[in-house]
Short mmCIF file of C-alpha atoms and ligand atoms in Angstrom, two decimals:
data_model
loop_
_atom_site.label_atom_id
_atom_site.label_comp_id
_atom_site.label_asym_id
_atom_site.label_seq_id
_atom_site.Cartn_x
_atom_site.Cartn_y
_atom_site.Cartn_z
CA MET L 1 149.90 -116.54 18.82
CA LYS L 2 153.17 -114.71 18.28
CA LYS L 3 156.27 -116.90 18.57
CA LEU L 4 158.84 -114.87 20.48
CA THR L 5 162.61 -114.78 20.18
CA THR L 6 164.53 -114.85 23.46
CA LYS L 7 165.22 -111.14 23.12
CA GLU L 8 161.55 -110.29 22.51
CA ALA L 9 160.56 -112.49 25.46
CA ILE L 10 162.99 -110.72 27.80
CA ASN L 11 161.85 -107.29 26.62
CA LEU L 12 158.19 -108.13 27.25
CA LEU L 13 158.94 -109.53 30.71
CA ALA L 14 161.01 -106.45 31.55
CA VAL L 15 158.04 -104.15 30.91
CA GLY L 16 155.68 -106.24 33.07
CA GLU L 17 154.04 -108.39 30.39
CA ILE L 18 153.24 -112.10 30.73
CA ILE L 19 154.32 -114.70 28.16
CA ALA L 20 154.23 -118.48 27.69
CA ILE L 21 157.49 -120.38 28.19
CA PRO L 22 158.35 -124.02 27.50
CA THR L 23 159.68 -126.26 30.26
CA GLU L 24 160.50 -129.96 30.28
CA THR L 25 157.28 -130.67 32.25
CA VAL L 26 154.52 -128.46 30.80
CA TYR L 27 154.36 -124.94 29.37
CA GLY L 28 154.31 -122.13 31.92
CA LEU L 29 152.69 -118.68 31.88
CA ALA L 30 155.46 -116.42 33.15
CA ALA L 31 155.85 -113.00 34.75
CA ASP L 32 158.66 -111.27 36.61
CA ALA L 33 158.03 -112.61 40.14
CA ARG L 34 159.08 -109.26 41.68
CA LYS L 35 156.42 -107.24 39.84
CA SER L 36 152.97 -107.48 41.45
CA ARG L 37 151.27 -105.82 38.52
CA ALA L 38 152.68 -108.42 36.13
CA VAL L 39 151.96 -111.38 38.42
CA LYS L 40 148.33 -110.30 38.82
CA LYS L 41 147.93 -110.57 35.04
CA ILE L 42 148.68 -114.30 35.27
CA PHE L 43 145.76 -114.92 37.63
CA LYS L 44 143.50 -112.89 35.35
CA ALA L 45 144.53 -114.62 32.09
CA LYS L 46 144.14 -118.12 33.58
CA GLY L 47 141.08 -117.42 35.71
CA ARG L 48 143.08 -118.75 38.66
CA PRO L 49 142.03 -118.26 42.31
CA THR L 50 144.44 -115.79 43.93
CA ASP L 51 145.03 -117.91 47.05
CA ASN L 52 146.82 -120.52 44.92
CA PRO L 53 150.56 -119.66 44.95
CA LEU L 54 152.90 -119.82 41.93
CA ILE L 55 156.22 -121.60 41.47
CA VAL L 56 159.25 -119.35 40.85
CA HIS L 57 161.63 -120.47 38.07
CA ILE L 58 165.31 -119.63 38.25
CA GLY L 59 168.41 -120.14 36.10
CA HIS L 60 171.14 -120.31 38.77
CA ILE L 61 171.21 -122.09 42.14
CA GLU L 62 172.52 -118.87 43.75
CA GLN L 63 169.15 -117.25 43.00
CA ALA L 64 167.49 -119.74 45.37
CA GLU L 65 169.84 -118.54 48.10
CA LYS L 66 168.53 -115.01 47.52
CA LEU L 67 164.82 -115.87 47.39
CA ALA L 68 164.74 -118.27 50.35
CA LYS L 69 166.21 -118.38 53.86
CA ASN L 70 167.30 -121.12 56.29
CA ILE L 71 167.86 -123.55 53.39
CA SER L 72 168.67 -127.00 54.76
CA ASP L 73 171.61 -129.16 53.66
CA GLU L 74 169.10 -131.69 52.29
CA ALA L 75 167.47 -129.01 50.14
CA ARG L 76 170.88 -128.01 48.78
CA LEU L 77 171.64 -131.65 47.97
CA LEU L 78 168.39 -131.94 46.00
CA MET L 79 169.19 -128.78 44.04
CA LYS L 80 172.62 -130.13 43.21
CA HIS L 81 171.28 -133.49 42.05
CA PHE L 82 168.05 -132.61 40.29
CA TRP L 83 168.38 -129.04 38.98
CA PRO L 84 167.81 -128.22 36.27
CA GLY L 85 164.90 -130.67 36.37
CA PRO L 86 161.27 -131.40 37.33
CA LEU L 87 161.58 -130.83 41.08
CA THR L 88 160.07 -127.88 42.99
CA LEU L 89 161.35 -127.18 46.49
CA ILE L 90 159.15 -125.45 49.06
CA LEU L 91 161.48 -123.28 51.16
CA GLU L 92 161.14 -120.44 53.68
CA ASP L 93 160.34 -117.25 51.78
CA ASN L 94 162.46 -114.19 52.48
CA GLY L 95 160.10 -111.66 50.97
CA LYS L 96 161.95 -110.84 47.74
CA VAL L 97 159.07 -111.71 45.38
CA SER L 98 155.58 -110.23 45.14
CA LYS L 99 153.08 -111.39 47.77
CA TRP L 100 150.87 -112.41 44.86
CA VAL L 101 153.35 -115.15 44.01
CA THR L 102 153.31 -116.78 47.44
CA ALA L 103 149.64 -115.99 48.06
CA GLY L 104 150.67 -114.59 51.43
CA LEU L 105 152.28 -117.85 52.65
CA ASP L 106 155.63 -117.69 54.45
CA THR L 107 157.05 -120.27 52.03
CA ILE L 108 158.08 -120.11 48.39
CA GLY L 109 158.16 -122.82 45.70
CA ILE L 110 161.29 -122.70 43.53
CA ARG L 111 162.57 -124.79 40.63
CA MET L 112 165.10 -124.63 37.82
CA PRO L 113 163.43 -125.97 34.67
CA ASN L 114 165.39 -128.14 32.28
CA HIS L 115 164.57 -126.64 28.90
CA GLU L 116 167.29 -125.12 26.77
CA ARG L 117 165.35 -122.09 25.56
CA THR L 118 163.91 -121.20 28.94
CA LEU L 119 167.23 -121.71 30.72
CA GLN L 120 168.79 -119.36 28.21
CA LEU L 121 166.06 -116.80 28.86
CA LEU L 122 166.42 -117.14 32.65
CA ARG L 123 170.21 -116.92 32.58
CA LYS L 124 170.40 -113.99 30.17
CA SER L 125 167.75 -111.93 31.94
CA GLU L 126 168.36 -113.03 35.57
CA ILE L 127 164.62 -112.45 36.10
CA PRO L 128 163.01 -114.89 38.56
CA LEU L 129 159.89 -116.05 36.72
CA ALA L 130 156.64 -116.84 38.50
CA ALA L 131 154.86 -119.36 36.29
CA PRO L 132 151.89 -121.68 36.70
CA SER L 133 150.98 -124.09 33.91
CA ALA L 134 149.89 -122.12 30.82
CA ASN L 135 146.36 -123.54 30.57
CA LEU L 136 143.06 -121.91 31.42
CA SER L 137 142.06 -123.02 34.93
CA GLY L 138 140.10 -126.24 34.49
CA LYS L 139 141.90 -127.37 31.31
CA PRO L 140 144.73 -129.92 31.21
CA SER L 141 148.24 -128.50 31.38
CA PRO L 142 149.64 -127.72 27.91
CA THR L 143 152.41 -130.00 26.68
CA CYS L 144 152.99 -128.30 23.31
CA PHE L 145 152.80 -124.76 21.91
CA GLU L 146 149.50 -125.45 20.10
CA HIS L 147 147.78 -126.29 23.41
CA VAL L 148 148.91 -122.95 24.85
CA GLU L 149 147.65 -121.18 21.75
CA ARG L 150 144.25 -122.82 22.02
CA ASP L 151 143.80 -121.65 25.63
CA LEU L 152 145.47 -118.24 25.65
CA VAL L 153 145.44 -116.71 22.18
CA GLY L 154 144.34 -113.08 22.42
CA LYS L 155 145.02 -113.03 26.17
CA ILE L 156 148.82 -112.77 26.11
CA PRO L 157 151.25 -111.04 23.72
CA GLY L 158 153.02 -114.27 22.77
CA GLY L 159 155.11 -117.23 23.81
CA VAL L 160 158.40 -119.01 23.27
CA ASN L 161 157.92 -122.14 21.17
CA GLY L 162 159.94 -124.97 22.67
CA GLY L 163 158.30 -127.95 20.96
CA VAL L 164 156.77 -130.88 22.83
CA CYS L 165 157.46 -131.10 26.58
CA GLU L 166 159.73 -134.02 27.32
CA VAL L 167 158.25 -135.05 30.69
CA GLY L 168 154.60 -134.13 30.02
CA LEU L 169 153.47 -134.05 33.68
CA GLU L 170 154.13 -131.28 36.21
CA SER L 171 157.13 -131.19 38.54
CA THR L 172 157.32 -133.06 41.81
CA ILE L 173 156.73 -130.63 44.69
CA ILE L 174 158.51 -131.37 47.96
CA ASP L 175 158.11 -129.36 51.15
CA MET L 176 161.60 -128.94 52.60
CA THR L 177 160.46 -126.80 55.55
CA VAL L 178 159.35 -129.86 57.55
CA VAL L 179 161.13 -132.96 58.88
CA PRO L 180 160.92 -135.40 57.22
CA PRO L 181 160.28 -133.55 53.94
CA VAL L 182 156.85 -134.18 52.40
CA ILE L 183 156.02 -134.72 48.73
CA LEU L 184 152.99 -132.49 48.11
CA ARG L 185 152.60 -133.45 44.45
CA PRO L 186 154.18 -136.48 42.76
CA GLY L 187 155.75 -135.64 39.41
CA GLY L 188 158.76 -135.97 37.14
CA ILE L 189 161.31 -136.81 39.86
CA LYS L 190 160.32 -140.02 41.62
CA ARG L 191 160.16 -140.61 45.37
CA HIS L 192 162.84 -143.32 45.25
CA GLU L 193 165.20 -140.97 43.40
CA ILE L 194 164.78 -138.36 46.14
CA GLU L 195 165.15 -140.92 48.92
CA ALA L 196 168.39 -142.17 47.37
CA ILE L 197 169.83 -138.70 48.04
CA ILE L 198 168.31 -137.53 51.35
CA GLY L 199 166.69 -140.61 52.92
CA LYS L 200 163.03 -141.23 53.80
CA VAL L 201 160.44 -138.66 52.78
CA ALA L 202 156.67 -138.68 53.27
CA LEU L 203 153.90 -138.46 50.68
CA ALA L 204 151.14 -136.00 51.63
CA ASP L 205 147.70 -137.61 51.95
CA GLY L 206 146.33 -134.60 50.14
CA SER L 207 148.41 -135.38 47.08
CA ILE L 208 146.13 -138.27 46.16
CA GLU L 209 142.97 -136.94 47.81
CA THR L 210 139.52 -136.16 46.51
CA ASN L 211 138.57 -132.52 46.44
CA GLU L 212 136.14 -132.80 49.35
CA SER L 213 138.43 -134.60 51.74
CA SER L 214 141.44 -132.49 50.80
CA GLU L 215 139.51 -129.47 52.06
CA LYS L 216 139.33 -131.10 55.47
CA LEU L 217 142.97 -132.15 55.45
CA LYS L 218 144.15 -128.66 54.43
CA PRO L 219 146.99 -129.91 52.24
CA LYS L 220 149.97 -127.60 52.12
CA ALA L 221 149.91 -127.18 48.33
CA PRO L 222 146.87 -124.91 48.12
CA GLY L 223 146.32 -125.98 44.51
CA MET L 224 145.24 -129.42 45.72
CA LYS L 225 141.94 -128.15 47.08
CA TYR L 226 140.70 -126.88 43.73
CA ALA L 227 138.69 -128.98 41.35
CA HIS L 228 141.12 -130.39 38.85
CA TYR L 229 140.78 -130.87 35.18
CA ALA L 230 138.45 -133.68 34.21
CA PRO L 231 137.60 -134.48 30.59
CA ASN L 232 134.00 -133.84 29.49
CA ALA L 233 133.30 -137.57 29.47
CA GLU L 234 132.90 -139.40 32.79
CA VAL L 235 136.20 -140.95 33.84
CA PHE L 236 136.67 -144.21 35.76
CA ILE L 237 139.78 -146.06 36.85
CA VAL L 238 139.52 -149.81 36.33
CA ASN L 239 141.14 -151.99 38.98
CA GLY L 240 140.97 -155.49 37.55
CA ASP L 241 142.26 -157.79 34.84
CA ILE L 242 141.76 -157.40 31.11
CA ALA L 243 138.73 -159.72 31.04
CA TYR L 244 137.00 -157.49 33.61
CA PHE L 245 138.01 -154.39 31.66
CA LYS L 246 136.53 -155.84 28.45
CA SER L 247 133.31 -156.78 30.22
CA LEU L 248 132.94 -153.17 31.34
CA ILE L 249 133.37 -151.96 27.76
CA ASN L 250 130.67 -154.37 26.61
CA ASN L 251 128.30 -153.38 29.40
CA TYR L 252 128.61 -149.68 28.63
CA ARG L 253 128.16 -150.39 24.92
CA LYS L 254 124.93 -152.24 25.67
CA LEU L 255 123.74 -149.14 27.49
CA GLY L 256 124.35 -147.19 24.28
CA LYS L 257 127.41 -145.36 25.61
CA LYS L 258 130.46 -144.48 23.55
CA VAL L 259 133.47 -145.82 25.40
CA GLY L 260 137.04 -144.53 25.41
CA VAL L 261 140.05 -146.26 26.92
CA VAL L 262 143.32 -144.95 28.36
CA CYS L 263 145.82 -147.78 28.60
CA ARG L 264 149.50 -148.62 28.47
CA LYS L 265 150.92 -149.15 24.99
CA SER L 266 151.33 -152.91 25.32
CA ASN L 267 147.61 -153.40 26.03
CA GLN L 268 146.00 -151.25 23.36
CA TYR L 269 145.06 -154.20 21.11
CA PHE L 270 142.93 -155.80 23.83
CA TYR L 271 140.34 -153.05 23.72
CA LYS L 272 139.12 -153.28 20.11
CA ARG L 273 135.47 -153.08 21.17
CA ALA L 274 135.96 -149.57 22.58
CA HIS L 275 135.16 -146.59 20.32
CA LEU L 276 138.47 -144.83 20.97
CA VAL L 277 141.63 -146.29 22.48
CA LYS L 278 144.52 -144.02 23.51
CA SER L 279 147.72 -145.37 24.93
CA VAL L 280 150.19 -143.56 27.15
CA SER L 281 153.67 -144.65 28.18
CA VAL L 282 154.22 -145.82 31.76
CA ASP L 283 155.58 -142.37 32.69
CA GLY L 284 152.39 -140.65 31.46
CA LYS L 285 154.10 -138.34 28.99
CA GLN L 286 151.09 -138.24 26.62
CA LEU L 287 148.36 -138.14 29.28
CA TYR L 288 147.40 -134.47 28.96
CA LYS L 289 147.43 -134.66 25.17
CA VAL L 290 145.15 -137.69 25.35
CA PHE L 291 142.79 -135.85 27.74
CA ARG L 292 142.54 -133.01 25.22
CA GLN L 293 141.92 -135.50 22.39
CA PHE L 294 139.09 -137.09 24.35
CA ASP L 295 137.52 -133.67 24.78
CA ASP L 296 137.45 -133.34 20.99
CA THR L 297 135.35 -136.53 20.67
CA GLU L 298 131.80 -137.64 21.49
CA ILE L 299 132.93 -140.26 23.99
CA ASP L 300 130.63 -140.67 27.04
CA ILE L 301 132.74 -142.87 29.31
CA ILE L 302 136.52 -143.08 29.66
CA LEU L 303 137.91 -146.20 31.30
CA CYS L 304 141.53 -145.95 32.49
CA GLU L 305 143.95 -148.70 33.36
CA MET L 306 145.81 -148.44 36.66
CA PHE L 307 149.41 -147.23 36.42
CA GLU L 308 152.28 -147.91 38.79
CA ASP L 309 153.76 -144.43 38.54
CA GLU L 310 152.63 -142.20 41.46
CA ALA L 311 152.45 -139.08 39.31
CA VAL L 312 150.32 -140.71 36.60
CA MET L 313 148.01 -142.30 39.20
CA ASN L 314 147.69 -138.94 40.99
CA ARG L 315 146.50 -137.21 37.79
CA LEU L 316 144.10 -140.09 36.95
CA MET L 317 142.64 -140.04 40.46
CA LYS L 318 141.96 -136.32 40.05
CA ALA L 319 140.45 -136.65 36.58
CA SER L 320 138.17 -139.48 37.77
CA GLU L 321 137.37 -137.82 41.09
CA GLU L 322 138.63 -141.11 42.55
CA LYS L 323 135.96 -143.25 40.92
CA VAL L 324 137.47 -146.73 40.80
CA LEU L 325 135.65 -149.76 39.34
CA SER L 326 136.77 -153.11 40.76
O1 LIG A 401 156.07 -128.47 36.31
C1 LIG A 401 155.58 -127.53 36.90
O2 LIG A 401 155.67 -127.39 38.15
C2 LIG A 401 154.83 -126.47 36.07
C3 LIG A 401 155.86 -125.76 35.18
C4 LIG A 401 155.26 -124.61 34.43
O3 LIG A 401 156.97 -125.38 35.95
N1 LIG A 401 154.14 -125.55 36.91
C5 LIG A 401 153.01 -125.89 37.58
O4 LIG A 401 152.45 -124.82 38.25
O5 LIG A 401 152.53 -126.99 37.61
P1 LIG A 401 150.96 -124.84 38.81
O6 LIG A 401 150.73 -123.44 39.26
O7 LIG A 401 150.04 -125.39 37.82
O8 LIG A 401 151.05 -125.73 40.09
C6 LIG A 401 151.79 -125.27 41.20
C7 LIG A 401 151.39 -125.98 42.46
C8 LIG A 401 150.04 -125.55 43.00
O9 LIG A 401 149.35 -126.71 43.46
C9 LIG A 401 150.40 -124.64 44.16
O10 LIG A 401 149.42 -124.64 45.15
C10 LIG A 401 151.71 -125.24 44.65
O11 LIG A 401 152.36 -125.60 43.46
N2 LIG A 401 152.57 -124.27 45.35
C11 LIG A 401 153.19 -123.17 44.86
N3 LIG A 401 153.84 -122.50 45.83
C12 LIG A 401 153.64 -123.18 46.98
C13 LIG A 401 154.03 -123.00 48.34
N4 LIG A 401 154.76 -121.98 48.74
N5 LIG A 401 153.62 -123.93 49.25
C14 LIG A 401 152.88 -124.98 48.87
N6 LIG A 401 152.47 -125.20 47.61
C15 LIG A 401 152.83 -124.32 46.67
MG1 LIG A 402 148.44 -126.18 36.84
#
């Protein structure tokens, strides 16, 4: 896939094309949020349902003031503290972007990504960029340029190569249109960091829900109701000590299954009997890469350790469809 200079990227966006952009969380597939024709191309390239709204990326806080209305003092405080950074604010939409971006909702998700090349692009062009993660729907979010290439080569004219994404999991999404604010998706900015600035916030049930029950709960982030990426192998979360974990590996081996393990770095040597052991740091930075690696193997069963981090646990719960062994 063509690696674009900032100038080439801006020129393509200006004529209504879509391109991949790096962010600190995951790569995004971007279009000018004001151009319906361009935004529609995103849904087509990803195979994304059109009732799932997109996050708008901006380079200056003042742009948020233009795209949203009735912004609360708390929302402004969060912008000041965490932008640029992995935090998306849901605010009241004031109709400046295409209806395709908001999927007809009266709210808009906005964030300022913290990646040098994309910030430069946003600030030079002043184009608000609608961008979902740059994967095909149903694949893990891409955390390096090669992942984007694998999913989207031939479907888009190119992308900006920004190396490996520093955070590796998507942004935290917080709904600032309700009191108290509600975290719709845990991510790069942690709940305690937010609460240190604006006081107590809630965590949406839907953010750690199964697909079936989230339909009933109608979570406010429409993306939650869609089936999420799960590796080809069957995924389980293991809630128990290392002895229990090892007994599970042995049991599956006896059944003739090839077993993979996702664990924290400090534990990887305990699981020698597994066929493939992949460690991720406590913040989950390598999780999506590991998911893609598992898909390249013949593993039948993936057993995952529990993680303390809400964002990591949220993604594991989705990948396992909440199947927990204990
Ligand atoms: O880190 C990220 O947020 C990455 C990078 C590229 O910025 N983007 C990302 O986008 O994860 P996507 O489309 O994969 O996930 C966006 C989520 C979806 O679950 C969507 O439903 C929700 O944000 N969302 C967007 N606008 C919303 C709104 N107005 N109200 C509620 N949820 C919204
Ligand atoms: Mg996504």
